[in-house]
Amino acid sequence: MINDLPVVDVHGVGKSFGAVNALQDAHLVVQPGECVGLVGHNGAGKSTLMNILSGVLSPDTGTISFAGEAITARYGVSEAKQFGLRCVFQELSLCPNLTVAENARITHPQIRGFGWRNDASELIKNWLDEVFPDNGIKGDDVVGDLTIARRQMVEISRAFSSLDEQVRLVILDEPTSSLDKISADQLLTFVKKFTAQGGSVILISHMLREVLSTSDRIVVMRDGTMVADDATENFDRDRLVREMGSVLAEDAEEASAETARANTARVIQIPAKDGIDLNVFQGEIVGFAGIAGQGQTEKLIQIFDASNGKVNAVNIDNAAAFVAGDRQAAGVFPGWSIEKNISIASVRMMVQRYLIDPLQEINISNEWKERLGIRTDDLSNNILSLSGGNQQKVLFARALGSPAQIVLMDDPMRGVDIGTKQDVYAILKQEAENGRTFVWYTTEMDELKHCDYVYVFRDGEAVAELPSHKVTEASILNASFDPATAA
Amino acid sequence: MSRYLTANTMRTLLPALSLAAILAAIFYLQPRTMSYFGLNLLLNLAVPIALATIAQMFILCVNDLDLSLGAFVSLTACITATWLYDTPVLGVLALAGCVLAYAALGALIHLRNLPSIVVTLGMSFVWVGIAVLILPTPGGKAPEWIRALMTLKPALIPFPIIAVVVIAIVVHFGLMKSAAGVVLRGAGGNPLSVERAGWSLLKVKVTMYAISGFFGVLSGMALVGLTTSADANIAERYTLLSIAGAILGGSEFVGGRVSPIGAVIGAVTLLLTGSFLSFLRLNPDWQIGAQGAILILVLAMRMLINRSDKRS
């Protein structure tokens, strides 16, 4: 061991993307031989902090020092590597076209020359056996052919593996998300062994049970800053959930939704597989909540496919429209005018003698421009001339202008300013009163308050159904994390 | 599926099986090809096509596509038949310049984040233009030593067969077996991961384009060695042939999945389909269409194998 200096000392680090403060005044100290658990809800700043530590992003303010050595400028990925810092990113970062041994060679440039393949294979196999005994993975297996769990094992073992350099700090970002229970326990046992030998680990996980059982200290993040930093024995599951949510008590009454539910027709029904049944009634706004990436988007796409008759697992009779959250990838037609971007979903309504009636096209677009307040002086301008929020309004206009009676929304307000949000909320309310039905996946707690019902997702399934008067940050957080019974 | 006949081995074997099938069909139609002389004639053009296919494969490996390869091979053929014959020093310099130009293209495509299709499509006109300036009318002469090499008559095994086997093995070891090759292929599979491990993607791209240019130059030289003269459009078809050959041999458009041995087999298979169709007395006008049909057939089989893999 080098000395008693902290392995890493993050002091007052801040980072903002545009107007969004992803991280502000963050403090984190990791001692040698310590496992620090890092928990927080979506967007709490965990990933940003990790990207800064690993050298992918550079902080706007504050200082970081490694083993007492302050680093400032010229800090990058390779410098972080030299300090003995390794990361296991949440999205897998192996090359799928290479074998396990070849992937090990990518991170160890010193493996070269004759027989390098055997060296690399031996190295990664030793570490795989060390971390995950009886894994059954071979050095010449092509990574793309492995199951996702095994890929995760390779990636984790690769991060811990070392030839002559010292691995001082390993950051694990949701390392167990695709591992089964046995492998997850193997990993946690190894983490304890690794820290006992003087290595340090930052464990980011939303499996609170793992964090509580493995880490020596837990840091809770909320809204880009640290809200709690304490020894693990001072935490229990309830305190963690409480710290992650806002402290304000929720005011909530009006049990009107439950009575209204029986009076309208059921428009979507998804029978439960592992979780609970999912029902949507006409005129409702139903929210999908939970940690990001727990299958909410997939479920929306499944509903959408079912409305086109492609999937049978969902009962739905009406046509559905989809509002994409990822504007660039799945939303706008970048080369087209605003008008055409609005009217594309309504083409069938505008056809006159096999051709599109231009007058109707203009009318539909104008109507929705007025109703949603899309800020442009000319609808024939290119869509990209609009601000992000107004582009998102165009996507709403497209869905609301279409004849579809069900509107599916995939976290559509990501990165949209508050003014636009208020405009859209008002329209949603109004349309729901007119009998439209909305299914709304959102990562923002505040938006769930506009919903009549909220389904909380975990592991790809809805696990809790909350009527609007029970929707509080605490209740959603409580359902989002693994049940206490599993501990 | 049994342990030895997995989808993976089937995928690897498919190119070889296609080659065997087409060769068997040719031998059946025209037994006289089953001789030293017959094979020599049949595989005459295999060397330049295999080299061009290897060149294309290096570009495919980093998820790019080279639409200028045919024009580039034509240009290097013209340089070989003129400058390399008349003033060898100038010729060597010019050919080295061609390789450097390819390396520069790789840098440009990476740094400016340009689509390779657009850049190479544009460059194809540049290459043809230079070729026409160098050799306005068909002509030129092959340097003696290239001519001698390409018309070599070794005992027992015809030269083209030896040559393509050597090409396949050399590239296989360089790209698939060496430690450096791993990084080059990894950059096609997951560039972000390679970059996070501290490698320079710029260097990878430049290296791959330079190697591709090198094989393009070799292809042009080999071609002139066989035809003894050149013209500015001599290798026009090589662009599509090289892509088709590489894909036929198991390479994919994205993901860094390539196979040098497969690429050479694919190139030879495509070459032989031409002869096969001639032996069928098929009108030459139909040949390209028929070649396309064979390509679709083999790729459809690959899709079926992939699908069965997913199901199991």
JSON list of N, CA and C in Angstrom, two decimals, chain A residues 34-35 211-218 229-237 239-240:
[
{"chain": "A", "resi": 34, "resn": "GLU", "atom": "N", "xyz": [-11.59, 0.70, 1.22]},
{"chain": "A", "resi": 34, "resn": "GLU", "atom": "CA", "xyz": [-12.96, 1.05, 1.58]},
{"chain": "A", "resi": 34, "resn": "GLU", "atom": "C", "xyz": [-13.90, 0.78, 0.40]},
{"chain": "A", "resi": 35, "resn": "CYS", "atom": "N", "xyz": [-15.08, 0.28, 0.72]},
{"chain": "A", "resi": 35, "resn": "CYS", "atom": "CA", "xyz": [-16.11, 0.17, -0.30]},
{"chain": "A", "resi": 35, "resn": "CYS", "atom": "C", "xyz": [-17.19, 1.20, -0.01]},
{"chain": "A", "resi": 211, "resn": "VAL", "atom": "N", "xyz": [-26.08, -2.84, -1.47]},
{"chain": "A", "resi": 211, "resn": "VAL", "atom": "CA", "xyz": [-25.31, -1.71, -0.96]},
{"chain": "A", "resi": 211, "resn": "VAL", "atom": "C", "xyz": [-25.18, -1.80, 0.56]},
{"chain": "A", "resi": 212, "resn": "LEU", "atom": "N", "xyz": [-26.29, -2.15, 1.20]},
{"chain": "A", "resi": 212, "resn": "LEU", "atom": "CA", "xyz": [-26.28, -2.23, 2.66]},
{"chain": "A", "resi": 212, "resn": "LEU", "atom": "C", "xyz": [-25.39, -3.37, 3.15]},
{"chain": "A", "resi": 213, "resn": "SER", "atom": "N", "xyz": [-25.35, -4.47, 2.40]},
{"chain": "A", "resi": 213, "resn": "SER", "atom": "CA", "xyz": [-24.59, -5.62, 2.88]},
{"chain": "A", "resi": 213, "resn": "SER", "atom": "C", "xyz": [-23.11, -5.52, 2.54]},
{"chain": "A", "resi": 214, "resn": "THR", "atom": "N", "xyz": [-22.76, -4.77, 1.52]},
{"chain": "A", "resi": 214, "resn": "THR", "atom": "CA", "xyz": [-21.39, -4.81, 1.03]},
{"chain": "A", "resi": 214, "resn": "THR", "atom": "C", "xyz": [-20.55, -3.60, 1.41]},
{"chain": "A", "resi": 215, "resn": "SER", "atom": "N", "xyz": [-21.16, -2.41, 1.39]},
{"chain": "A", "resi": 215, "resn": "SER", "atom": "CA", "xyz": [-20.30, -1.23, 1.51]},
{"chain": "A", "resi": 215, "resn": "SER", "atom": "C", "xyz": [-20.03, -0.88, 2.97]},
{"chain": "A", "resi": 216, "resn": "ASP", "atom": "N", "xyz": [-18.91, -0.17, 3.18]},
{"chain": "A", "resi": 216, "resn": "ASP", "atom": "CA", "xyz": [-18.55, 0.29, 4.51]},
{"chain": "A", "resi": 216, "resn": "ASP", "atom": "C", "xyz": [-19.22, 1.61, 4.83]},
{"chain": "A", "resi": 217, "resn": "ARG", "atom": "N", "xyz": [-19.44, 2.37, 3.77]},
{"chain": "A", "resi": 217, "resn": "ARG", "atom": "CA", "xyz": [-20.00, 3.70, 3.95]},
{"chain": "A", "resi": 217, "resn": "ARG", "atom": "C", "xyz": [-20.94, 3.93, 2.78]},
{"chain": "A", "resi": 218, "resn": "ILE", "atom": "N", "xyz": [-22.00, 4.71, 3.01]},
{"chain": "A", "resi": 218, "resn": "ILE", "atom": "CA", "xyz": [-22.95, 4.96, 1.94]},
{"chain": "A", "resi": 218, "resn": "ILE", "atom": "C", "xyz": [-23.10, 6.46, 1.74]},
{"chain": "A", "resi": 229, "resn": "ASP", "atom": "N", "xyz": [-23.97, 11.13, 4.00]},
{"chain": "A", "resi": 229, "resn": "ASP", "atom": "CA", "xyz": [-22.70, 10.43, 3.89]},
{"chain": "A", "resi": 229, "resn": "ASP", "atom": "C", "xyz": [-22.42, 9.88, 5.28]},
{"chain": "A", "resi": 230, "resn": "ASP", "atom": "N", "xyz": [-22.58, 8.58, 5.42]},
{"chain": "A", "resi": 230, "resn": "ASP", "atom": "CA", "xyz": [-22.53, 8.04, 6.77]},
{"chain": "A", "resi": 230, "resn": "ASP", "atom": "C", "xyz": [-22.10, 6.57, 6.70]},
{"chain": "A", "resi": 231, "resn": "ALA", "atom": "N", "xyz": [-21.63, 6.05, 7.84]},
{"chain": "A", "resi": 231, "resn": "ALA", "atom": "CA", "xyz": [-21.25, 4.64, 7.89]},
{"chain": "A", "resi": 231, "resn": "ALA", "atom": "C", "xyz": [-22.48, 3.78, 7.65]},
{"chain": "A", "resi": 232, "resn": "THR", "atom": "N", "xyz": [-22.26, 2.62, 7.06]},
{"chain": "A", "resi": 232, "resn": "THR", "atom": "CA", "xyz": [-23.39, 1.80, 6.65]},
{"chain": "A", "resi": 232, "resn": "THR", "atom": "C", "xyz": [-24.27, 1.39, 7.83]},
{"chain": "A", "resi": 233, "resn": "GLU", "atom": "N", "xyz": [-23.65, 1.14, 9.00]},
{"chain": "A", "resi": 233, "resn": "GLU", "atom": "CA", "xyz": [-24.47, 0.66, 10.12]},
{"chain": "A", "resi": 233, "resn": "GLU", "atom": "C", "xyz": [-25.50, 1.69, 10.57]},
{"chain": "A", "resi": 234, "resn": "ASN", "atom": "N", "xyz": [-25.30, 2.97, 10.19]},
{"chain": "A", "resi": 234, "resn": "ASN", "atom": "CA", "xyz": [-26.28, 3.97, 10.55]},
{"chain": "A", "resi": 234, "resn": "ASN", "atom": "C", "xyz": [-27.44, 4.06, 9.56]},
{"chain": "A", "resi": 235, "resn": "PHE", "atom": "N", "xyz": [-27.37, 3.23, 8.52]},
{"chain": "A", "resi": 235, "resn": "PHE", "atom": "CA", "xyz": [-28.43, 3.26, 7.52]},
{"chain": "A", "resi": 235, "resn": "PHE", "atom": "C", "xyz": [-29.27, 2.00, 7.62]},
{"chain": "A", "resi": 236, "resn": "ASP", "atom": "N", "xyz": [-30.54, 2.12, 7.28]},
{"chain": "A", "resi": 236, "resn": "ASP", "atom": "CA", "xyz": [-31.31, 0.94, 6.93]},
{"chain": "A", "resi": 236, "resn": "ASP", "atom": "C", "xyz": [-32.08, 1.30, 5.67]},
{"chain": "A", "resi": 237, "resn": "ARG", "atom": "N", "xyz": [-32.81, 0.34, 5.15]},
{"chain": "A", "resi": 237, "resn": "ARG", "atom": "CA", "xyz": [-33.49, 0.55, 3.89]},
{"chain": "A", "resi": 237, "resn": "ARG", "atom": "C", "xyz": [-34.40, 1.78, 3.93]},
{"chain": "A", "resi": 239, "resn": "ARG", "atom": "N", "xyz": [-34.25, 4.44, 5.80]},
{"chain": "A", "resi": 239, "resn": "ARG", "atom": "CA", "xyz": [-33.56, 5.73, 5.82]},
{"chain": "A", "resi": 239, "resn": "ARG", "atom": "C", "xyz": [-33.03, 6.05, 4.43]},
{"chain": "A", "resi": 240, "resn": "LEU", "atom": "N", "xyz": [-32.51, 5.03, 3.72]},
{"chain": "A", "resi": 240, "resn": "LEU", "atom": "CA", "xyz": [-31.99, 5.28, 2.38]},
{"chain": "A", "resi": 240, "resn": "LEU", "atom": "C", "xyz": [-33.08, 5.82, 1.46]}
]
